[in-house]
Coordinates of C-alpha atoms in Angstrom, one line a residue:
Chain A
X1 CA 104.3 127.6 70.8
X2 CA 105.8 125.0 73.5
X3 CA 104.7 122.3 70.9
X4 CA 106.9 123.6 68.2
X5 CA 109.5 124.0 70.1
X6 CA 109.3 120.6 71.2
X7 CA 108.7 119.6 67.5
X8 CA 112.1 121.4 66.8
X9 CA 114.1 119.5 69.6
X10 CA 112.8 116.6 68.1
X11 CA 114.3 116.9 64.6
X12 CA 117.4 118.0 66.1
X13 CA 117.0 114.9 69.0
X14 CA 116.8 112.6 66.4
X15 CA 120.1 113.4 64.5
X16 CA 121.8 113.3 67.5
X17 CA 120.1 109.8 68.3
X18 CA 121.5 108.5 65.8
X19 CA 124.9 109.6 66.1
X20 CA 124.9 108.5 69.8
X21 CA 123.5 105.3 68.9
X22 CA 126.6 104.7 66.6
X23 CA 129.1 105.3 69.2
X24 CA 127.1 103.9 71.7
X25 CA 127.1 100.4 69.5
X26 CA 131.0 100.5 68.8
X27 CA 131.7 101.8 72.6
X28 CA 129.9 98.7 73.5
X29 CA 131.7 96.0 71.2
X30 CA 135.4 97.8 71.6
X31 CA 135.2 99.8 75.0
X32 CA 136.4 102.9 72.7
X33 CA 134.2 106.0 71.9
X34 CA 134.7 106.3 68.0
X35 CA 136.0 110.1 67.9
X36 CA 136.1 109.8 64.0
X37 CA 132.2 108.7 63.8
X38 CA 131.3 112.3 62.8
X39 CA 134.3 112.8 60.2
X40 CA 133.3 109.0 58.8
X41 CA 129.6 110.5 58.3
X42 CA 130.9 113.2 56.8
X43 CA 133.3 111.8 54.5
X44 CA 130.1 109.1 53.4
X45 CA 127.7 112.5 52.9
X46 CA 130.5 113.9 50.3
X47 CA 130.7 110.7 48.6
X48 CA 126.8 111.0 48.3
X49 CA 127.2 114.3 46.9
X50 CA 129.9 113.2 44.3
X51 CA 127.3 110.8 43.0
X52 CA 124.5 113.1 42.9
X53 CA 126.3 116.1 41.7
X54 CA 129.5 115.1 39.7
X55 CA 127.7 112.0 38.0
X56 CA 124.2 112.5 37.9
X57 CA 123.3 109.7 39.5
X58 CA 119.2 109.2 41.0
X59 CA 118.7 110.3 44.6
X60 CA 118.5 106.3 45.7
X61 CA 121.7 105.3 44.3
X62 CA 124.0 107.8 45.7
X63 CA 122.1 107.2 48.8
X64 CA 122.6 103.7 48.8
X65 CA 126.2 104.3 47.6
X66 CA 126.7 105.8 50.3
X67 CA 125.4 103.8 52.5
X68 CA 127.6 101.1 51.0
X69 CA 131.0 102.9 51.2
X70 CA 130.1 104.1 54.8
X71 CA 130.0 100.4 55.7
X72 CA 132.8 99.5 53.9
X73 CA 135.0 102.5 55.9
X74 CA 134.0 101.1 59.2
X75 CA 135.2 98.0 58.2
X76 CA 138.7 99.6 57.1
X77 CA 138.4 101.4 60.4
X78 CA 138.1 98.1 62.4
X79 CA 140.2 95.4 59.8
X80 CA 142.8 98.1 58.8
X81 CA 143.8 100.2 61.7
X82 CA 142.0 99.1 64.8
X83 CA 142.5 95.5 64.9
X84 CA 146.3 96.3 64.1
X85 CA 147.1 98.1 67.4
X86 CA 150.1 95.8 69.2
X87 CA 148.9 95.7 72.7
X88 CA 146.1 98.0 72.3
X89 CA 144.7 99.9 75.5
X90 CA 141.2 101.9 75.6
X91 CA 143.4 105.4 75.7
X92 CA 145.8 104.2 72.5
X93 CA 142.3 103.2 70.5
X94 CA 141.1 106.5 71.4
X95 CA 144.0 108.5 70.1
X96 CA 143.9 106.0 66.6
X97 CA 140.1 106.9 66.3
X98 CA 141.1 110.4 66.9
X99 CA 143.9 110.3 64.3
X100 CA 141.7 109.1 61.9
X101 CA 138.9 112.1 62.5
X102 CA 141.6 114.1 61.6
X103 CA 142.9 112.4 58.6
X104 CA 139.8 112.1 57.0
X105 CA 138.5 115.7 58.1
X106 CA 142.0 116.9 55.8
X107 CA 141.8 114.6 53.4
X108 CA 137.8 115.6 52.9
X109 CA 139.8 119.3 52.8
X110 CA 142.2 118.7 50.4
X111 CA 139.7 117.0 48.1
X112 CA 136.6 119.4 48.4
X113 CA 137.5 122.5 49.7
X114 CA 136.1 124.0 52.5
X115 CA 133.4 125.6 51.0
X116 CA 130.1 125.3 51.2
X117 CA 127.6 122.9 49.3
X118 CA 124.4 121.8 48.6
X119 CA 123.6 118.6 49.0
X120 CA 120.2 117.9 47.1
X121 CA 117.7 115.7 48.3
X122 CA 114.1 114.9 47.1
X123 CA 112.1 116.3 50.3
X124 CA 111.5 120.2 50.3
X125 CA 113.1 122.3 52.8
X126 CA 110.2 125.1 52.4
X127 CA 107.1 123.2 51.8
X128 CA 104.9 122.6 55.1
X129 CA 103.0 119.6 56.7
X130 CA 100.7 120.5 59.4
X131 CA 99.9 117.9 62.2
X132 CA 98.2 118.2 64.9
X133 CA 98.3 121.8 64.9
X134 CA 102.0 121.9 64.4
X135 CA 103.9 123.2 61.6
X136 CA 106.7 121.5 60.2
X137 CA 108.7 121.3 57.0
X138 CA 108.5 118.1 54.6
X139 CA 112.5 117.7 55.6
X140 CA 112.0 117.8 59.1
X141 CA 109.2 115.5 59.1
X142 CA 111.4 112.8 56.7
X143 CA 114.2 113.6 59.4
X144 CA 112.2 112.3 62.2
X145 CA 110.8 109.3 60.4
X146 CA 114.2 108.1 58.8
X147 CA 115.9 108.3 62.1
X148 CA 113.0 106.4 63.9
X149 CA 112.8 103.7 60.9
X150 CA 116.8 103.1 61.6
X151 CA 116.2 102.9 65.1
X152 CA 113.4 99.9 65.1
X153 CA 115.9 98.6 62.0
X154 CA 118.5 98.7 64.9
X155 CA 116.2 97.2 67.2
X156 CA 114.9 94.3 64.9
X157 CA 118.9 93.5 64.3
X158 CA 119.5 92.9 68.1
X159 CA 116.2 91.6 68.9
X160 CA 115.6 89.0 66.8
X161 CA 118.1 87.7 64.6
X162 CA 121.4 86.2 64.8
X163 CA 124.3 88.2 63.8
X164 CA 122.7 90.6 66.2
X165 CA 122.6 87.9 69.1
X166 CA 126.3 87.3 68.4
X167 CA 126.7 91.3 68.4
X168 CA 125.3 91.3 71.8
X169 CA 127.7 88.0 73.0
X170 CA 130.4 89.5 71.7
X171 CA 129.7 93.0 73.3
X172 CA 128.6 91.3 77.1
X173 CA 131.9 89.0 76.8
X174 CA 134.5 88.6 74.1
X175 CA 135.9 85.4 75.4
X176 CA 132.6 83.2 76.5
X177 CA 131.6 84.5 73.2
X178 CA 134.6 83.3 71.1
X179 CA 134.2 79.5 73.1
X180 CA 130.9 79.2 71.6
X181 CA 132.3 79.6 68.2
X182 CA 131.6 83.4 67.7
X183 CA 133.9 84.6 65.2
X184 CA 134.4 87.6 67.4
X185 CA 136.5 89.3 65.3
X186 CA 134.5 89.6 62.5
X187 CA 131.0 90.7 64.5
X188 CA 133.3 93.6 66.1
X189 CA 134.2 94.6 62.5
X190 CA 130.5 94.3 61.1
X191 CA 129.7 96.3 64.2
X192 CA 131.9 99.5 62.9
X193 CA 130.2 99.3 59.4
X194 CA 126.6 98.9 60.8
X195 CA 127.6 102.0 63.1
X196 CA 129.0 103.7 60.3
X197 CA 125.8 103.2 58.2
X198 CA 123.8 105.0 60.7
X199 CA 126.2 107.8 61.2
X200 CA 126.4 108.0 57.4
X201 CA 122.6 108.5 57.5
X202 CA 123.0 111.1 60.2
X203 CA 124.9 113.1 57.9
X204 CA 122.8 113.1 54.6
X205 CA 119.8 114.3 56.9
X206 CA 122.2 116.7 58.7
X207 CA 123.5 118.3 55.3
X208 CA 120.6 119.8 53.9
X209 CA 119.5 121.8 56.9
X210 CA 122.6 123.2 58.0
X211 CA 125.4 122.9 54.9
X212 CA 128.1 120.4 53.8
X213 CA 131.6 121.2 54.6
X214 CA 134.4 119.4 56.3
X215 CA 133.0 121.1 59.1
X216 CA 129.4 119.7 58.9
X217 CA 129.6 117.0 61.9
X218 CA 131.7 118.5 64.6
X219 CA 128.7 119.8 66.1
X220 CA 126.6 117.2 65.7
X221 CA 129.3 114.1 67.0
X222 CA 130.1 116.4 70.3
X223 CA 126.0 116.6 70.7
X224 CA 125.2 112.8 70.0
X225 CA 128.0 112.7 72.1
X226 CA 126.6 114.2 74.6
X227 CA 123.4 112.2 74.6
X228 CA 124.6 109.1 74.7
X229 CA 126.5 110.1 78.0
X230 CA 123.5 111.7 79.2
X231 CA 120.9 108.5 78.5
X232 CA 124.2 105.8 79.9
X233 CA 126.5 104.6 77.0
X234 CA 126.2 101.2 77.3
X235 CA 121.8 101.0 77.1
X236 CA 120.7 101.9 73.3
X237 CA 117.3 103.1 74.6
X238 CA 119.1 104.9 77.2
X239 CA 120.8 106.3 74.4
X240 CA 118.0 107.5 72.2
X241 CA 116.4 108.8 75.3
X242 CA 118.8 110.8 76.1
X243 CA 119.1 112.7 72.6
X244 CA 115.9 113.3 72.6
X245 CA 115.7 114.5 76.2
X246 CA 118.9 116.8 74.5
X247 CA 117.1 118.1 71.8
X248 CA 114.2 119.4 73.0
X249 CA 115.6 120.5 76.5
X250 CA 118.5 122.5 74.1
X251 CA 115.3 124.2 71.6
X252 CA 113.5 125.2 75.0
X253 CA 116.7 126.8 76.1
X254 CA 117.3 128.7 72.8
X255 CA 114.1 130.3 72.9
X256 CA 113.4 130.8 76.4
X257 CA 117.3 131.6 77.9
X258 CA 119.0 132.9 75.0
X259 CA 119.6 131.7 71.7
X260 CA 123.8 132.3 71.9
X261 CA 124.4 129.7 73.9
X262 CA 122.1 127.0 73.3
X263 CA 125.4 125.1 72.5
X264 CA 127.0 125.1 75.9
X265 CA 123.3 123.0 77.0
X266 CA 125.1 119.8 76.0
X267 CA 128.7 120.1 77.9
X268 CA 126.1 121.8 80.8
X269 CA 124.7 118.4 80.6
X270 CA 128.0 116.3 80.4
X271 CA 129.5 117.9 83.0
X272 CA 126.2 117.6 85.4
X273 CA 125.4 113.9 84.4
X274 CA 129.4 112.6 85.2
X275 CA 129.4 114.5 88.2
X276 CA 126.0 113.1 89.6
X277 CA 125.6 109.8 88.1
X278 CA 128.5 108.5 86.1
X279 CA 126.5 105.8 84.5
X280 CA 123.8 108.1 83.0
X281 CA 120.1 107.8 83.2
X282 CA 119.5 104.5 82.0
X283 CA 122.9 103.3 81.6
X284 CA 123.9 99.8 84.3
X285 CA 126.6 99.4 85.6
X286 CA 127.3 95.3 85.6
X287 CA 130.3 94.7 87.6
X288 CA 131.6 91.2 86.9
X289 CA 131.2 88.9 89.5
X290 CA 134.3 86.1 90.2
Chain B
X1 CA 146.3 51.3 68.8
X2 CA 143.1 53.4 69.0
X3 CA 143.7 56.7 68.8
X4 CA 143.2 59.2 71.4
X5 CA 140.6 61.7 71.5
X6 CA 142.8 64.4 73.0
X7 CA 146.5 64.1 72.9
X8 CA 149.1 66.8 74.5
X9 CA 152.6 65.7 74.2
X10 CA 154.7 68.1 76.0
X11 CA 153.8 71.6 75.8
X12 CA 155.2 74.6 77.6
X13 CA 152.8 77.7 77.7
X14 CA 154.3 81.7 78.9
X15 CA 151.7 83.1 81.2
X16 CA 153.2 86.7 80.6
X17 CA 156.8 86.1 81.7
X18 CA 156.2 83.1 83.8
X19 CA 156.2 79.4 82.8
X20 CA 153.3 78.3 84.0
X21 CA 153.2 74.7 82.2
X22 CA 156.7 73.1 81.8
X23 CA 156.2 70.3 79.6
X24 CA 152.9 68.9 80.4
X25 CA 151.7 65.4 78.3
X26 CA 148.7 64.2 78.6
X27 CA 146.0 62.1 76.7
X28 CA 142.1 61.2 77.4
X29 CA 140.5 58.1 75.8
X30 CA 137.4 58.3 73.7
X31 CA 134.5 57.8 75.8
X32 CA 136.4 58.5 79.4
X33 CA 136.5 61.0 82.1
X34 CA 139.5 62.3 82.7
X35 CA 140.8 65.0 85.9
X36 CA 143.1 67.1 86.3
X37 CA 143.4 67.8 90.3
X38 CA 146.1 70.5 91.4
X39 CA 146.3 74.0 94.2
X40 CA 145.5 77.5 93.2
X41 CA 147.8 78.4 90.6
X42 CA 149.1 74.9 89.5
X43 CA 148.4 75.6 86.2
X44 CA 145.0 73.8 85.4
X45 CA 143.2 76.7 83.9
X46 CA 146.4 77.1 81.6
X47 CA 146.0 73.6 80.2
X48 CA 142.4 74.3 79.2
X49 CA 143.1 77.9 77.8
X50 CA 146.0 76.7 75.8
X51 CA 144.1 73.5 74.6
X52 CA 141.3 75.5 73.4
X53 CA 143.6 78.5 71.7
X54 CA 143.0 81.5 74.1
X55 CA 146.6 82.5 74.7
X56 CA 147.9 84.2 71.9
X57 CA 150.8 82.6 70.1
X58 CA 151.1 79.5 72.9
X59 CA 152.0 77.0 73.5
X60 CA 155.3 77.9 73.5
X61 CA 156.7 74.5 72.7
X62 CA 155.1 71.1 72.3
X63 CA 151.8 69.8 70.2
X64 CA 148.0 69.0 70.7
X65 CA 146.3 66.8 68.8
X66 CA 142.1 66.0 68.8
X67 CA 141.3 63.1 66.9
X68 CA 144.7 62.5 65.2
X69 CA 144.6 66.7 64.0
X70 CA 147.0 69.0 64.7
X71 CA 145.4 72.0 66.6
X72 CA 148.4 73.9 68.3
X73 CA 148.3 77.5 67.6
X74 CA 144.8 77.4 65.8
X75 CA 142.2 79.8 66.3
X76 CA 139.7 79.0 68.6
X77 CA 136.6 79.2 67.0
X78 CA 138.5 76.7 64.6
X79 CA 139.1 74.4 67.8
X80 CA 135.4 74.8 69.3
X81 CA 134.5 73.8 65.5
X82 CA 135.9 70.9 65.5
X83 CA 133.7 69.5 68.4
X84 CA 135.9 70.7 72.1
X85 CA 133.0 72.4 74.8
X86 CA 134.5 74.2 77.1
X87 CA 132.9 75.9 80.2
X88 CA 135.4 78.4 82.1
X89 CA 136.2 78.9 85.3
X90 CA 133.7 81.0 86.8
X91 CA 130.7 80.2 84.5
X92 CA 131.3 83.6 82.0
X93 CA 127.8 83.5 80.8
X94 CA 126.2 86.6 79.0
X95 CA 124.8 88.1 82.1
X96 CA 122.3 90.4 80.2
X97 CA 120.9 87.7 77.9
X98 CA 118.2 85.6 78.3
X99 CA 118.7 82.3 79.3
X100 CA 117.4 80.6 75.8
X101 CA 119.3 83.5 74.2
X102 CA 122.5 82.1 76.1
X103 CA 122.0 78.5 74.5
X104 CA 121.3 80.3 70.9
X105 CA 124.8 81.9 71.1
X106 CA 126.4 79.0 72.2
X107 CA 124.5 77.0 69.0
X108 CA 125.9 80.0 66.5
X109 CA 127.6 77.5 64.7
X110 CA 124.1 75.6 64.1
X111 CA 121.2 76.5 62.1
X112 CA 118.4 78.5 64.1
X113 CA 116.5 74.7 63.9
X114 CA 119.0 71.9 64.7
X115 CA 119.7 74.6 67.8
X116 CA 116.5 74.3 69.2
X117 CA 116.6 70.7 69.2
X118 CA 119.3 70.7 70.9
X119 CA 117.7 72.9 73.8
X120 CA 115.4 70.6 74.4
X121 CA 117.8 67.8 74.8
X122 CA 119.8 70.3 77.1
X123 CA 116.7 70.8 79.0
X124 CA 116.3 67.5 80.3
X125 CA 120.1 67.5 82.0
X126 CA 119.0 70.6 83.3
X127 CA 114.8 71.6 83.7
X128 CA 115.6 74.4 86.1
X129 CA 116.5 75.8 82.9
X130 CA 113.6 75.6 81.2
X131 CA 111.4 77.1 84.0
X132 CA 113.8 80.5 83.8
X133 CA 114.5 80.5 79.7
X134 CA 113.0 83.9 79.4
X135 CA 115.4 85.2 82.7
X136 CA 118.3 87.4 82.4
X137 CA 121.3 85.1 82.9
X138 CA 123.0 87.5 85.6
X139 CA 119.7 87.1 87.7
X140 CA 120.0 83.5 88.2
X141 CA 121.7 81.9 90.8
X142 CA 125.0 80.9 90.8
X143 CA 124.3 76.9 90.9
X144 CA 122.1 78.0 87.7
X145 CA 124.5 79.9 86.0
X146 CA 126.7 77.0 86.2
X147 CA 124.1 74.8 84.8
X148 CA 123.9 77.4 82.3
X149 CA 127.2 77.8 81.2
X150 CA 127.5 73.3 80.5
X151 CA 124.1 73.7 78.6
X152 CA 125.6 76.7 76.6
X153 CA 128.8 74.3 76.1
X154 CA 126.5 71.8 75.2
X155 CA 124.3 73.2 72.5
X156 CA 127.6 72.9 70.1
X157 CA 127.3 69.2 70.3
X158 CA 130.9 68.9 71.3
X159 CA 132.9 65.7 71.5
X160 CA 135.0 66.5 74.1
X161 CA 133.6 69.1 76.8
X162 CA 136.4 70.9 79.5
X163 CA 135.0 71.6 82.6
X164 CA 136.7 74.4 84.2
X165 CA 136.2 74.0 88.5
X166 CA 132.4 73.4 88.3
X167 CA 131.9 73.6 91.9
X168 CA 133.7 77.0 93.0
X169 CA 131.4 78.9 94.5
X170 CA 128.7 76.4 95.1
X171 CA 127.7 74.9 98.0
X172 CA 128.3 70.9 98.8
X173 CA 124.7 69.7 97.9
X174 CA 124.3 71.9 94.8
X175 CA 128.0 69.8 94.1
X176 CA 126.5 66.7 95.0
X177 CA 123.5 67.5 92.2
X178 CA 126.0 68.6 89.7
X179 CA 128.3 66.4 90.0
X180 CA 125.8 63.6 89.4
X181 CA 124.6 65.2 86.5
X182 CA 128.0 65.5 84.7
X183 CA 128.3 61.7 85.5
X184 CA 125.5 60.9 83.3
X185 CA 126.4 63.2 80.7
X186 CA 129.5 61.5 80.7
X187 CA 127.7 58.1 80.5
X188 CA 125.7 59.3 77.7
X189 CA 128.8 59.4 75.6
X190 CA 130.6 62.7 76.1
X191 CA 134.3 62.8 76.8
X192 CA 135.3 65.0 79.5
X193 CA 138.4 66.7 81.1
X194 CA 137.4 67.7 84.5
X195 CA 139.7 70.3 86.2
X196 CA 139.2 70.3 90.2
X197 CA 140.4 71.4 93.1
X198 CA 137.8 69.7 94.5
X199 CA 139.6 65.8 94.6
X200 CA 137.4 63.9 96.3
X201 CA 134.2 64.7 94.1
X202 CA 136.3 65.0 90.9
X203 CA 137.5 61.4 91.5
X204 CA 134.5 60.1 92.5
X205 CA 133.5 60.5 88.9
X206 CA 136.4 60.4 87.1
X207 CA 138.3 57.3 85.2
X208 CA 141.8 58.9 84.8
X209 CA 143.4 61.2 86.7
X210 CA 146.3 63.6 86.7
X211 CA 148.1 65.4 89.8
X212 CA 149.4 68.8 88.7
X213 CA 151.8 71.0 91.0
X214 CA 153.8 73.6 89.2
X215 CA 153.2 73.5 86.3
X216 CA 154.2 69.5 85.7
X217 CA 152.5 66.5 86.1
X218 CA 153.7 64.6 89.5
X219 CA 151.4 61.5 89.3
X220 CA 148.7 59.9 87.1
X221 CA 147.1 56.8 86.3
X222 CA 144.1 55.1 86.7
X223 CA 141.5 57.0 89.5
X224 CA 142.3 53.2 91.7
X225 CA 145.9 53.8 90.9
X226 CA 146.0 57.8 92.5
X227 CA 143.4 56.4 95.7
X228 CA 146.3 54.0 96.9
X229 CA 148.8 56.8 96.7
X230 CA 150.0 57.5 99.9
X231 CA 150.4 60.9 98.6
X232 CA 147.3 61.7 96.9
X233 CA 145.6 60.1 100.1
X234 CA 147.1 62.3 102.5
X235 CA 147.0 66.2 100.1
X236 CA 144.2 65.6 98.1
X237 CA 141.7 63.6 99.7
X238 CA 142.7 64.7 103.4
X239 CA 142.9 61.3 104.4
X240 CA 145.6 61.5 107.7
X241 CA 148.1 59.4 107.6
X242 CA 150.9 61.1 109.4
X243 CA 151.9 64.2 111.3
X244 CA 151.7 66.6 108.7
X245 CA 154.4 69.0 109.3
X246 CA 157.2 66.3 108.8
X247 CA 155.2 65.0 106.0
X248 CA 155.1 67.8 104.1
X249 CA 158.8 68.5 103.9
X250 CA 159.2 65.1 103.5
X251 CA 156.8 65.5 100.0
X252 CA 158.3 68.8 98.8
X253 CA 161.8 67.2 99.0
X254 CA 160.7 64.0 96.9
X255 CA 158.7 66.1 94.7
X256 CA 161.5 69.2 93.8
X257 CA 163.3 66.6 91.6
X258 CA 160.2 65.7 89.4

């Protein structure tokens, strides 16, 4: 039973792993937690279910179309709004980012409805694997390899090629970064799209199992949210850690405490982790020396 | 005439509200050394930052050239483009990359190849270097960091390299080794503008030099010109020539009208 339940928190761990890895990457190049990450997903999954249900279009394509006009938003986000802040500050960024969650939450409204759709995806929602003696359903297995397939995508990016050295220059130091001939500006904006992309992903795994609405990614953003606190904003590993640590800590609580308010298990753990240790798990804390 | 490598004729940069340079010219030769000696808040990181294109919409007045090309007000991965190195003030290096990772970023603007070749070249300055490559750059020391931060400068294959108070923070025999490296990197071929507070070793290696109070220039010339100054002699290089109190007010009265 325990191993279900951990299977469980790991589905749901790995949504919010990738959420907190996208907000975890922007926090890191612009100091500002991206508020409207989760509308920006949402907005991408709709656009996804435009192509597949208004125009017919093959299951890749509108994914990949997606894909596409997610990264093309979080460049509008950074080119278009951010970058045009006169004298920004980390609390007026947070308010722009917050201005646009709304904006796109009414537009997504105004344009859809807030009904309640399907979103249809070639893995079955009833059909079973078992492994290992554990049960799980063919979307819940794709779920968990998507998200880990991003995530050593992610990794490969910063590890070992170039525009992901110069994300990490840029994200360390801004100026030393620009005096080596970084075109700062630019990586910062390729950052949002990239971060985008993966929330964009979050969302077309998150639609089928719960539904798509406007509402679709509230949940999920506060949770990945919540993770990337919990694991230390500024380490990616710490990150995924932490919404895994999340996930499975929140199923074991459902079953075990009560199912009602498995919710409050994230703020529980927000509130607990900035109390105790600010910098989260695995976050560090460099303190620049003069 | 040859041409300059770097010529500044008479810029006036805003620090916030406060003019820190007020009209500052100033020109390096092809193939010299070249300091700029001045206090704490003289303006000498200013010159550098403005050169180089790091204070928004400055200089306020005035024009820089490199190599005959107008370069006031550009961008300043432009500037760096265009061949100008610059290692700040307190050695900025990316403190949770590697040390070979440090030297790829600062050779972003070269192919992943021609970098490397460079590094190699960058390792003999510096072999400490080599030995810690796979080190996290905050971890090293802060004589190494500083080596680090010239190599990182270096790997763009500048023309002209700024050197932003290489010795703060060190102490006098780590100077003593740096120092004599930047001489021969200098006598390899590099142009450099050296900004010290540091006068003795600064002019030790330097052809030029340029005395900056203030935010204005109040003596220059060749470094045998400056070491015969009474002045320089007795404020820079702590060489005693009178009482001190007398002379002082004596120097601050001569030098208000400059």
């Amino acid at each position: 039973m325990i191993g279900q339940l951990i299977m469980t928190g790991i589905v749901a761990g790995s949504i919010y792993a990738l959420v907190a890895l996208a907000m975890s990457l922007t926090y890191k190049s612009s100091e500002v937690a991206n508020f409207a990450q989760g509308e920006m997903a949402m907005f991408s999954t709709y656009v996804a279910f435009v192509m597949l249900a208004t125009y017919q279009l093959p299951f890749w394509v509108a994914f990949g179309g997606s894909l596409l006009f997610a990264f093309l938003l979080g460049l509008f986000l950074h080119l278009a709004i951010i970058r045009r802040a006169k004298d920004p500050n980390v609390l007026n960024l947070l308010i722009i980012t917050l201005g646009f969650q709304v904006f796109l939450y009414g537009l997504a409204g105004w344009k859809w409805g807030s009904e309640q759709r399907v979103l249809k995806i070639p893995v079955s929602q009833t059909e079973t694997v078992e492994f290992a003696g554990l049960i799980i359903s063919q979307l819940n297995l794709a779920t968990i390899l998507v998200a880990i397939l991003l995530m050593i995508s992610v990794y490969i990016l910063l590890r070992f090629t170039k525009l992901g050295l110069a994300i990490k220059a840029t994200q360390q130091n801004e100026t030393a970064a620009k005096i080596n001939g970084i075109p700062t500006r630019r990586i910062v904006a390729i950052t949002f799209g990239i971060s985008s992309v993966i929330g964009a992903v979050a969302g077309i795994l998150m639609a089928p199992i719960t539904t798509l609405d406007p509402n679709m990614m509230i949940e999920p953003l506060l949770k990945g949210f919540a993770a990337a606190v919990l694991g230390g904003f500024n380490s990616l590993a710490g990150v995924v850690c932490g919404a895994f640590i999340l996930g499975i800590v929140e199923s074991l609580f459902g079953f075990y405490i009560s199912t009602e308010f498995k919710s409050i298990v994230a703020f529980l753990i927000i509130v607990i982790v900035l109390y105790f240790k600010p910098s989260g798990l695995f976050g560090t804390h460099y303190t620049r020396k003069v | 005439m040859k041409q300059p490598m770097l010529n500044i004729k008479n810029i006036e940069t805003y620090y916030d509200r406060i003019l820190a340079l007020k009209g500052i010219s100033l020109s390096i030769e092809n193939g010299s050394v070249t300091a700029v000696l001045g206090n704490n808040g003289a303006g000498k990181t200013t010159i550098l930052q403005t050169v180089i294109g790091l204070l928004d919409d400055q200089p306020e007045k005035g024009s820089i050239f490199f190599q005959g090309r107008d370069i006031t007000g550009k961008e300043t991965v432009d500037i760096v483009k265009m061949g100008i190195g610059y290692v700040p003030e307190g050695r900025e290096v990316f403190q949770e990359l590697s040390v070979l990772e440090n030297l790829m970023a600062g050779g972003y603007m070269h192919n992943s190849a021609s970098a490397k070749e460079t590094i190699e070249k960058v390792y003999r300055y510096f072999p400490v270097l080599k030995e810690r490559q796979k080190q996290m750059a905050g971890t090293l020391s802060g004589g190494e960091q500083q080596m680090l931060a010239i190599s990182r400068a270096l790997m763009n294959r500048p023309q002209l390299l700024f050197l932003d108070e290489p010795s703060l923070g060190l102490s006098p025999l780590l100077v003593d080794q740096l120092f004599d490296i930047i001489h021969q990197i200098a006598k390899d071929g590099l142009t450099v503008l050296l900004v010290e507070q540091n006068a003795n070793k600064a002019l030790a290696i330097a052809d030029y030099g340029y005395i900056l109070e203030n935010g204005r220039f109040v003596a220059s010339g060749t470094v045998e010109q400056l070491k015969r100054d009474e002045d320089v002699q007795e404020f820079y290089l702590g060489i005693k020539a009178e009482e001190s109190v007398r002379a002082t007010q004596r120097y601050k009265r001569k030098r208000r009208w400059n």
